[in-house]
Coordinates of C-alpha atoms and ligand atoms in Angstrom, one line a residue:
X1 CA 132.0 98.8 96.6
X2 CA 130.7 96.3 99.1
X3 CA 128.6 93.4 97.9
X4 CA 126.0 92.6 100.5
X5 CA 126.2 89.2 102.3
X6 CA 123.4 86.9 103.1
X7 CA 122.6 85.9 106.7
X8 CA 122.3 82.2 106.7
X9 CA 122.6 79.7 109.7
X10 CA 123.5 82.6 112.1
X11 CA 126.4 83.9 109.9
X12 CA 127.1 86.6 107.4
X13 CA 128.1 84.7 104.2
X14 CA 128.9 85.5 100.6
X15 CA 126.3 84.9 98.0
X16 CA 127.1 82.5 95.2
X17 CA 125.9 85.1 92.7
X18 CA 128.1 86.5 90.0
X19 CA 125.8 89.3 89.1
X20 CA 125.1 92.4 91.3
X21 CA 122.8 95.4 91.2
X22 CA 123.6 98.9 92.5
X23 CA 121.6 100.0 95.5
X24 CA 121.1 103.7 94.8
X25 CA 120.2 106.8 97.0
X26 CA 117.2 108.1 95.0
X27 CA 117.9 111.7 96.1
X28 CA 121.2 111.9 94.4
X29 CA 122.0 108.6 92.6
X30 CA 124.9 107.8 95.0
X31 CA 125.7 104.1 94.9
X32 CA 125.3 102.8 98.5
X33 CA 126.1 99.1 98.0
X34 CA 125.8 96.2 95.5
X35 CA 123.3 93.5 96.0
X36 CA 123.6 89.9 94.7
X37 CA 121.2 89.1 91.8
X38 CA 120.7 86.5 89.1
X39 CA 120.6 82.7 88.7
X40 CA 123.0 81.7 91.4
X41 CA 120.9 83.3 94.1
X42 CA 118.8 80.2 93.8
X43 CA 121.5 78.2 95.4
X44 CA 121.6 80.8 98.3
X45 CA 117.9 80.3 98.7
X46 CA 118.2 76.5 98.8
X47 CA 121.0 76.7 101.4
X48 CA 118.8 79.0 103.6
X49 CA 115.9 76.5 103.3
X50 CA 118.0 73.5 104.4
X51 CA 119.3 75.3 107.6
X52 CA 115.8 76.7 108.3
X53 CA 114.4 73.1 108.1
X54 CA 117.0 71.8 110.7
X55 CA 116.5 74.7 113.0
X56 CA 112.8 74.1 113.0
X57 CA 112.9 70.8 114.8
X58 CA 114.0 72.1 118.1
X59 CA 112.2 75.4 117.9
X60 CA 108.7 74.1 117.1
X61 CA 109.0 71.9 120.3
X62 CA 110.1 75.0 122.5
X63 CA 107.3 76.2 124.6
X64 CA 105.6 79.3 123.2
X65 CA 106.4 81.3 126.4
X66 CA 110.1 80.7 125.8
X67 CA 109.6 81.5 122.0
X68 CA 108.4 85.0 122.7
X69 CA 111.4 85.9 125.0
X70 CA 113.6 86.9 122.1
X71 CA 110.9 89.1 120.7
X72 CA 111.1 91.2 123.9
X73 CA 114.8 91.5 123.3
X74 CA 114.2 92.5 119.7
X75 CA 111.7 95.2 120.7
X76 CA 114.3 96.8 123.0
X77 CA 117.1 96.6 120.3
X78 CA 114.8 98.1 117.7
X79 CA 113.8 101.0 120.1
X80 CA 117.5 101.7 120.8
X81 CA 118.4 101.6 117.1
X82 CA 115.3 103.3 115.6
X83 CA 117.3 106.5 114.5
X84 CA 119.9 104.5 112.6
X85 CA 117.3 102.2 111.0
X86 CA 115.2 105.2 110.0
X87 CA 118.3 107.0 108.6
X88 CA 119.0 103.9 106.3
X89 CA 115.4 103.8 105.1
X90 CA 115.7 107.5 104.1
X91 CA 119.1 106.9 102.3
X92 CA 117.9 103.9 100.2
X93 CA 114.1 104.5 100.0
X94 CA 114.0 108.3 99.8
X95 CA 111.2 109.0 102.3
X96 CA 111.7 111.7 105.0
X97 CA 113.3 110.8 108.3
X98 CA 110.1 111.5 110.2
X99 CA 108.2 109.1 107.9
X100 CA 111.0 106.5 108.1
X101 CA 111.0 106.6 111.9
X102 CA 107.1 106.4 112.0
X103 CA 107.4 103.3 109.7
X104 CA 109.8 101.5 112.0
X105 CA 107.5 102.3 115.0
X106 CA 104.6 100.4 113.2
X107 CA 107.1 97.6 112.7
X108 CA 107.9 97.5 116.4
X109 CA 104.2 97.4 117.2
X110 CA 103.9 94.1 115.4
X111 CA 106.8 92.7 117.5
X112 CA 104.9 93.8 120.6
X113 CA 101.6 92.3 119.4
X114 CA 103.4 89.0 118.6
X115 CA 104.6 88.8 122.2
X116 CA 100.9 88.0 123.0
X117 CA 101.2 84.8 121.0
X118 CA 101.0 82.5 124.1
X119 CA 97.4 83.8 124.5
X120 CA 96.6 84.3 120.8
X121 CA 97.6 80.7 120.0
X122 CA 95.1 79.3 122.6
X123 CA 92.5 77.1 121.0
X124 CA 89.0 75.6 121.4
X125 CA 87.9 72.6 123.6
X126 CA 84.5 71.0 123.8
X127 CA 83.9 68.6 126.5
X128 CA 81.4 65.7 126.0
X129 CA 80.7 66.4 122.2
X130 CA 79.3 62.9 122.2
X131 CA 78.8 60.6 125.3
X132 CA 82.3 60.4 127.0
X133 CA 84.0 62.0 124.1
X134 CA 86.0 65.3 124.2
X135 CA 87.3 67.3 121.1
X136 CA 89.8 70.1 120.9
X137 CA 92.0 72.0 118.5
X138 CA 95.8 72.1 118.8
X139 CA 97.6 74.9 116.8
X140 CA 101.1 73.8 115.6
X141 CA 103.8 75.4 113.5
X142 CA 103.8 74.9 109.8
X143 CA 107.5 74.8 108.9
X144 CA 109.8 77.0 106.9
X145 CA 108.1 80.4 106.2
X146 CA 109.2 82.9 103.6
X147 CA 108.6 86.6 103.2
X148 CA 109.2 88.4 99.9
X149 CA 109.0 92.2 100.5
X150 CA 108.5 95.3 98.4
X151 CA 110.7 98.5 98.4
X152 CA 108.4 101.0 99.8
X153 CA 108.4 100.1 103.6
X154 CA 111.6 98.3 104.1
X155 CA 111.5 98.7 107.8
X156 CA 108.0 97.7 108.5
X157 CA 106.5 95.1 106.1
X158 CA 108.8 92.2 107.1
X159 CA 107.5 92.8 110.7
X160 CA 103.9 92.0 109.5
X161 CA 105.1 88.4 109.4
X162 CA 108.5 87.7 111.0
X163 CA 107.6 88.0 114.7
X164 CA 104.4 86.0 114.4
X165 CA 106.0 83.2 112.4
X166 CA 108.8 82.8 114.9
X167 CA 106.4 83.0 118.0
X168 CA 104.2 80.4 116.3
X169 CA 107.2 78.0 116.2
X170 CA 108.2 78.3 112.6
X171 CA 111.6 79.2 110.9
X172 CA 111.8 82.1 108.6
X173 CA 113.6 83.3 105.5
X174 CA 113.3 87.0 104.4
X175 CA 114.0 88.2 100.8
X176 CA 114.1 91.9 101.0
X177 CA 113.5 94.1 97.9
X178 CA 116.8 94.4 95.9
X179 CA 116.1 98.2 95.7
X180 CA 116.3 98.6 99.6
X181 CA 118.3 95.8 101.1
X182 CA 120.3 97.9 103.7
X183 CA 117.5 98.5 106.2
X184 CA 117.0 94.8 106.9
X185 CA 120.8 94.2 106.9
X186 CA 120.9 96.5 109.9
X187 CA 117.8 94.8 111.5
X188 CA 119.5 91.4 111.0
X189 CA 122.6 92.7 112.8
X190 CA 120.2 93.1 115.8
X191 CA 118.5 89.7 115.2
X192 CA 122.1 88.3 115.3
X193 CA 122.2 89.4 118.9
X194 CA 119.1 87.5 120.0
X195 CA 119.0 84.2 121.9
X196 CA 117.8 82.2 118.8
X197 CA 118.9 79.0 117.4
X198 CA 121.2 79.2 114.3
X199 CA 119.3 78.9 111.0
X200 CA 115.9 79.9 112.5
X201 CA 115.9 83.4 110.8
X202 CA 117.7 83.9 107.5
X203 CA 118.1 86.7 104.9
X204 CA 118.8 86.0 101.3
X205 CA 119.2 88.7 98.6
X206 CA 118.1 88.5 94.9
X207 CA 115.2 89.0 92.5
X208 CA 112.9 86.7 90.7
X209 CA 115.4 83.7 90.5
X210 CA 115.8 83.6 94.2
X211 CA 112.0 83.9 94.7
X212 CA 111.3 81.2 92.1
X213 CA 113.6 78.8 94.0
X214 CA 111.7 79.5 97.2
X215 CA 108.4 79.1 95.5
X216 CA 109.4 75.6 94.1
X217 CA 111.3 74.2 97.2
X218 CA 109.2 71.4 98.7
X219 CA 110.5 72.3 102.3
X220 CA 108.9 75.8 102.1
X221 CA 105.4 75.7 103.6
X222 CA 104.2 79.2 103.6
X223 CA 104.8 82.3 101.5
X224 CA 104.0 85.9 102.6
X225 CA 104.3 88.4 99.8
X226 CA 103.8 92.1 99.4
X227 CA 104.3 94.0 96.2
X228 CA 102.6 94.8 93.0
X229 CA 99.5 93.1 91.7
X230 CA 100.9 91.2 88.7
X231 CA 103.8 89.7 90.8
X232 CA 101.4 89.0 93.8
X233 CA 99.0 87.1 91.4
X234 CA 102.0 85.2 90.1
X235 CA 103.2 84.3 93.5
X236 CA 99.8 83.2 94.6
X237 CA 99.3 80.9 91.6
X238 CA 102.7 79.4 91.5
X239 CA 102.9 79.0 95.4
X240 CA 99.6 77.3 95.5
X241 CA 100.4 75.1 92.5
X242 CA 103.4 73.9 94.6
X243 CA 101.1 73.2 97.6
X244 CA 102.2 76.1 99.7
X245 CA 100.1 78.3 101.8
X246 CA 100.1 81.8 100.3
X247 CA 99.2 85.3 101.3
X248 CA 100.0 87.8 98.6
X249 CA 99.2 91.5 99.1
X250 CA 99.1 93.5 95.9
X251 CA 98.8 97.0 94.5
X252 CA 96.1 99.7 95.0
X253 CA 94.3 102.6 93.7
X254 CA 92.7 104.3 96.6
X255 CA 89.6 106.5 96.4
X256 CA 88.7 109.2 99.0
X257 CA 85.2 110.8 99.1
X258 CA 84.7 114.2 100.5
X259 CA 81.2 115.1 101.4
X260 CA 80.0 118.8 101.3
X261 CA 79.7 118.7 105.2
X262 CA 83.4 117.8 105.8
X263 CA 85.6 120.3 107.6
X264 CA 87.5 122.0 104.7
X265 CA 90.9 122.7 106.2
X266 CA 91.3 119.6 108.2
X267 CA 90.1 117.3 105.3
X268 CA 92.5 119.0 102.9
X269 CA 95.5 118.7 105.1
X270 CA 94.8 115.1 106.0
X271 CA 94.2 114.2 102.3
X272 CA 97.3 116.0 101.1
X273 CA 99.3 113.9 103.7
X274 CA 97.9 110.7 102.3
X275 CA 98.4 111.6 98.7
X276 CA 101.9 113.0 99.1
X277 CA 103.3 111.1 102.0
X278 CA 106.2 108.9 101.1
X279 CA 106.0 110.6 97.6
X280 CA 102.7 108.7 97.0
X281 CA 104.6 105.4 97.2
X282 CA 102.2 103.9 99.8
X283 CA 99.8 101.1 99.0
X284 CA 97.4 103.2 101.1
X285 CA 98.1 106.5 99.3
X286 CA 94.9 108.3 98.4
X287 CA 94.8 108.8 94.7
X288 CA 91.3 109.5 93.2
X289 CA 89.8 112.3 95.3
X290 CA 86.0 112.6 94.8
X291 CA 84.3 115.8 95.8
X292 CA 80.6 115.4 96.2
X293 CA 78.0 118.1 95.7
X294 CA 78.3 121.7 96.7
X295 CA 81.6 123.2 98.1
X296 CA 83.7 121.6 95.4
X297 CA 85.5 125.0 94.7
X298 CA 86.4 125.7 98.3
X299 CA 87.7 122.2 98.7
X300 CA 89.7 122.3 95.5
X301 CA 91.4 125.5 96.7
X302 CA 92.2 124.0 100.1
X303 CA 93.6 120.9 98.5
X304 CA 95.7 123.0 96.1
X305 CA 97.1 125.1 99.1
X306 CA 97.9 122.0 101.1
X307 CA 99.7 120.3 98.2
X308 CA 101.6 123.4 97.1
X309 CA 102.9 123.9 100.7
X310 CA 104.6 120.4 100.9
X311 CA 108.4 120.8 101.3
X312 CA 110.1 118.5 98.8
X313 CA 113.8 117.5 99.2
X314 CA 116.4 115.1 100.6
X315 CA 114.6 113.2 103.5
X316 CA 117.5 113.7 106.1
X317 CA 117.3 117.6 105.7
X318 CA 115.4 119.4 108.4
X319 CA 111.8 120.3 107.5
X320 CA 111.6 118.1 104.4
X321 CA 108.1 116.5 104.1
X322 CA 108.4 114.7 100.8
X323 CA 111.4 112.8 99.2
X324 CA 112.1 111.5 95.7
X325 CA 110.5 108.5 94.1
X326 CA 112.5 105.3 94.2
X327 CA 114.2 105.3 90.7
X328 CA 114.6 107.1 87.5
X329 CA 112.5 104.6 85.7
X330 CA 109.7 105.2 88.3
X331 CA 110.0 109.0 87.8
X332 CA 109.7 108.6 84.0
X333 CA 106.8 106.3 84.3
X334 CA 104.9 108.7 86.7
X335 CA 105.6 111.7 84.5
X336 CA 104.4 109.8 81.4
X337 CA 101.2 108.9 83.3
X338 CA 100.6 112.6 84.1
X339 CA 101.1 113.5 80.5
X340 CA 98.7 110.8 79.4
X341 CA 96.1 112.3 81.8
X342 CA 96.4 115.7 80.3
X343 CA 96.2 114.2 76.8
X344 CA 93.0 112.3 77.8
X345 CA 91.5 115.7 78.8
X346 CA 92.4 116.4 82.4
X347 CA 93.2 120.0 83.5
X348 CA 96.6 120.4 85.1
X349 CA 96.0 122.3 88.3
X350 CA 99.5 121.8 89.9
X351 CA 102.3 120.5 87.9
X352 CA 105.2 118.8 89.8
X353 CA 107.3 117.6 86.9
X354 CA 110.6 119.3 86.1
X355 CA 111.3 119.5 89.8
X356 CA 114.7 120.5 90.7
X357 CA 116.0 120.5 94.3
X358 CA 119.1 122.6 95.0
X359 CA 122.0 120.3 95.9
X360 CA 120.1 117.2 94.7
X361 CA 119.7 118.0 91.0
X362 CA 120.1 114.4 89.9
X363 CA 117.5 113.2 92.4
X364 CA 114.3 111.4 91.3
X365 CA 112.0 114.3 92.4
X366 CA 108.5 115.0 91.4
X367 CA 106.7 117.8 93.4
X368 CA 103.0 117.5 94.3
X369 CA 100.8 117.3 91.3
X370 CA 97.0 117.8 90.9
X371 CA 94.9 116.9 87.9
X372 CA 91.3 117.9 87.8
X373 CA 88.3 116.8 85.8
X374 CA 90.0 113.6 84.9
X375 CA 88.1 111.4 82.6
X376 CA 86.6 108.5 84.5
X377 CA 87.6 106.0 81.9
X378 CA 91.0 107.4 81.5
X379 CA 94.2 105.5 82.4
X380 CA 95.2 107.8 85.3
X381 CA 92.0 107.0 87.2
X382 CA 92.5 103.2 86.8
X383 CA 96.2 102.7 87.1
X384 CA 98.3 102.7 90.3
X385 CA 100.5 105.7 89.8
X386 CA 102.7 105.2 93.0
X387 CA 103.8 108.7 92.8
X388 CA 102.7 112.2 94.2
X389 CA 99.7 112.8 91.9
X390 CA 96.1 113.6 93.0
X391 CA 93.2 113.2 90.5
X392 CA 90.2 115.4 91.3
X393 CA 86.9 113.8 90.4
X394 CA 83.7 115.8 91.0
X395 CA 80.5 113.8 91.5
X396 CA 76.9 114.5 92.3
X397 CA 76.2 112.1 95.1
X398 CA 77.5 109.5 97.5
X399 CA 75.7 106.9 95.4
X400 CA 77.6 107.9 92.3
X401 CA 80.8 107.8 94.3
X402 CA 80.2 104.4 95.6
X403 CA 79.3 103.0 92.2
X404 CA 82.6 104.4 90.8
X405 CA 84.6 103.0 93.8
X406 CA 83.0 99.5 93.4
X407 CA 83.8 99.3 89.7
X408 CA 87.6 99.5 90.6
X409 CA 89.6 96.3 90.3
X410 CA 91.5 97.1 93.4
X411 CA 90.3 97.1 96.9
X412 CA 92.9 98.1 99.3
X413 CA 91.4 101.3 100.9
X414 CA 88.5 103.6 100.6
X415 CA 87.9 106.7 102.8
X416 CA 85.1 109.1 103.4
X417 CA 85.2 112.6 105.0
X418 CA 82.0 113.7 106.5
X419 CA 80.2 114.9 109.5
X420 CA 77.3 112.6 109.0
X421 CA 77.0 109.2 110.8
X422 CA 74.5 108.0 108.3
X423 CA 76.8 108.7 105.3
X424 CA 79.7 107.1 107.2
X425 CA 77.6 104.0 108.0
X426 CA 76.4 103.7 104.4
X427 CA 79.9 104.1 103.0
X428 CA 81.6 101.5 105.3
X429 CA 79.0 99.0 104.5
X430 CA 78.8 99.4 100.8
X431 CA 82.5 100.4 99.8
X432 CA 84.2 97.4 98.1
X433 CA 87.5 97.7 99.9
X434 CA 89.2 95.8 102.8
X435 CA 90.5 98.8 104.7
X436 CA 88.0 101.6 105.3
X437 CA 88.7 105.1 106.7
X438 CA 86.3 107.6 108.1
X439 CA 87.8 111.0 108.3
X440 CA 91.1 109.1 108.1
X441 CA 93.5 109.6 105.2
X442 CA 95.6 106.5 105.5
X443 CA 93.5 103.6 106.9
X444 CA 96.5 101.5 107.9
X445 CA 95.4 98.8 110.4
X446 CA 97.2 98.7 113.6
X447 CA 99.2 95.5 114.4
X448 CA 96.3 93.9 116.3
X449 CA 94.1 94.0 113.1
X450 CA 94.5 92.2 109.7
X451 CA 95.8 94.3 106.9
X452 CA 92.6 93.5 104.9
X453 CA 93.1 94.2 101.1
X454 CA 90.4 92.9 98.8
X455 CA 90.0 92.1 95.1
X456 CA 93.2 92.6 93.1
X457 CA 94.8 94.1 96.2
X458 CA 95.1 90.7 97.9
X459 CA 95.3 87.0 96.9
X460 CA 94.7 84.5 99.7
X461 CA 92.6 84.1 102.7
X462 CA 94.5 85.2 105.8
X463 CA 96.0 88.7 105.9
X464 CA 99.1 90.0 107.6
X465 CA 99.2 91.1 111.2
X466 CA 97.3 90.2 114.4
X467 CA 95.1 87.1 114.7
X468 CA 95.2 86.5 111.0
X469 CA 99.0 86.1 111.3
X470 CA 98.6 83.5 114.1
X471 CA 96.2 81.5 112.0
X472 CA 98.4 81.8 108.9
X473 CA 101.5 80.7 110.7
X474 CA 99.9 77.7 112.5
X475 CA 98.0 74.6 111.3
X476 CA 95.1 73.2 113.2
X477 CA 95.0 69.6 114.4
X478 CA 91.8 68.4 115.8
X479 CA 91.8 65.8 118.5
X480 CA 88.8 63.6 119.3
X481 CA 89.4 61.7 122.5
X482 CA 87.5 58.9 124.4
X483 CA 88.5 57.3 127.6
X484 CA 86.2 54.3 128.0
X485 CA 85.2 53.5 131.7
X486 CA 85.7 49.8 130.8
X487 CA 89.5 50.3 130.0
X488 CA 90.2 52.4 133.1
X489 CA 91.1 51.2 136.6
X490 CA 88.4 52.3 139.1
X491 CA 89.0 55.7 140.8
Ligands
NAD1 P1 107.3 94.4 93.2 O1 106.2 93.6 92.8 O2 108.1 95.0 92.0 O3 108.4 93.7 94.0 C1 108.1 93.1 95.2 C2 109.0 91.9 95.5 O4 108.8 90.9 94.5 C3 110.5 92.3 95.5 O5 111.1 91.6 96.6 C4 110.9 91.7 94.1 O6 112.3 91.2 94.1 C5 110.1 90.5 93.8 N1 109.7 90.4 92.4 C6 109.6 91.3 91.5 N2 109.3 90.8 90.3 C7 109.3 89.5 90.5 C8 109.0 88.4 89.7 N3 108.7 88.6 88.3 N4 109.0 87.2 90.1 C9 109.3 86.9 91.5 N5 109.6 87.9 92.3 C10 109.5 89.2 91.9 O7 106.8 95.6 94.0 P2 107.6 96.9 94.5 O8 107.8 97.9 93.3 O9 108.8 96.6 95.3 O10 106.6 97.5 95.5 C11 105.5 98.4 95.2 C12 104.2 97.7 95.1 O11 103.9 97.0 96.3 C13 103.0 98.7 94.8 O12 102.2 98.1 93.8 C14 102.3 98.7 96.2 O13 101.0 99.1 96.0 C15 102.5 97.3 96.6 N6 102.4 97.3 98.1 C16 101.3 96.7 98.6 C17 101.1 96.7 100.0 C18 99.9 96.1 100.5 O14 99.8 95.8 101.7 N7 98.9 95.5 99.8 C19 102.1 97.2 100.8 C20 103.2 97.8 100.3 C21 103.4 97.8 98.9

């Protein structure tokens, strides 16, 4: 079985690692490849940093208009290869082919947005701030930038950072999730075809040893992390202690509020897509579904029907809407949480455990699950399940719902379904979350907007995507200039 190579200094090279981990298709446990792991991956990371530091010297002095040209090429290559990339995502990550393709599309949109860097990087200039003195800001590259990515969007999340970092004049090292390294291997085959200096973009495999080496290295200037909250907190703290700029996006527990005036069928269908899409393994998956006031019964029925109808199976099979969860450990963890919910007093409305899919009996499948009347202080309501589980929570008013939402430690997303502009306006103002959806089930910001998690869902100041990315990947230099008349020749 192939051990995956690293991409360093423009070439595919063997890792120094002696340990490996199997990359597994979660639908049938087939081993797809072996990924380097362990202590020796730290040396791979160091190697990548040293070539990235050298590549930087020429690149950061290249005009920005020239720096975005390879991104146009990259967009075209991604468009041409979207089906193959999506197929790899389905194989190693489990989501359906349709979901995988949509994911790559969102990645490509970041490449397109980063092509606007010549304009986005423009800065401020004030003439005559004091007599005969002008002042302005220059945005310059920061240096070697690192991205540490999670398993759930292998074809999108690296693009929240990579195109902006390059366009701003930096070099880049990607450490993909060890669970899903194949998608970015394919993308780097495309990157290899671009007109870029050797060493400017690198890919290293590994787990925490590789990450720790990058967090400690003095030549790494910025870290972009996406993953679970405990690791995000750790990366933020250790990266900052080492003087690096850090943006660390963490986990979530997303509430959705349904007002009595919401359209029943449309709301149920959108919410079921949010809860069960990608088998619930989205950081913007709806999880706690709050039904307010009258109409709870009708809405419950519609949600039940929408959930029950989801076709679960191998993501490359026609018509499949929901794939397996990433690993056996993950399946066990999710099933234990469902059992805990029941033991804490929740009523099981739809039980997706014991799912068996014909032809894929070994897969990590859990079908759509609904727990109702879940106790508000129970574990299921507070913990990120990251699986296809909906908790139904009836409440009396929007105020009660907002108080509940704002007691949550996370703050990635909060959504409201309503026909009332006033309710929507109140909600968007008071909800304590960084991404708000009004009659939207997955409030994923488009590439031009920051991916704005709050609280334990984000550690840092500047988020991924859009203008925030430009700010994150540049440092400002303020110039104050005087040209005294007395020193100049007459003109
Ligand atoms: P994870 O935290 O287990 O792993 C993420 C990355 O960190 C991987 O590359 C992994 O190798 C590395 N890592 C893991 N443990 C480490 C350690 N102890 N030290 C250093 N590095 C370590 O996350 P995951 O399971 O891959 O992804 C799922 C999580 O990501 C969920 O919590 C989800 O909500 C979150 N997520 C958040 C966003 C967001 O935008 N906020 C987006 C996608 C996923």
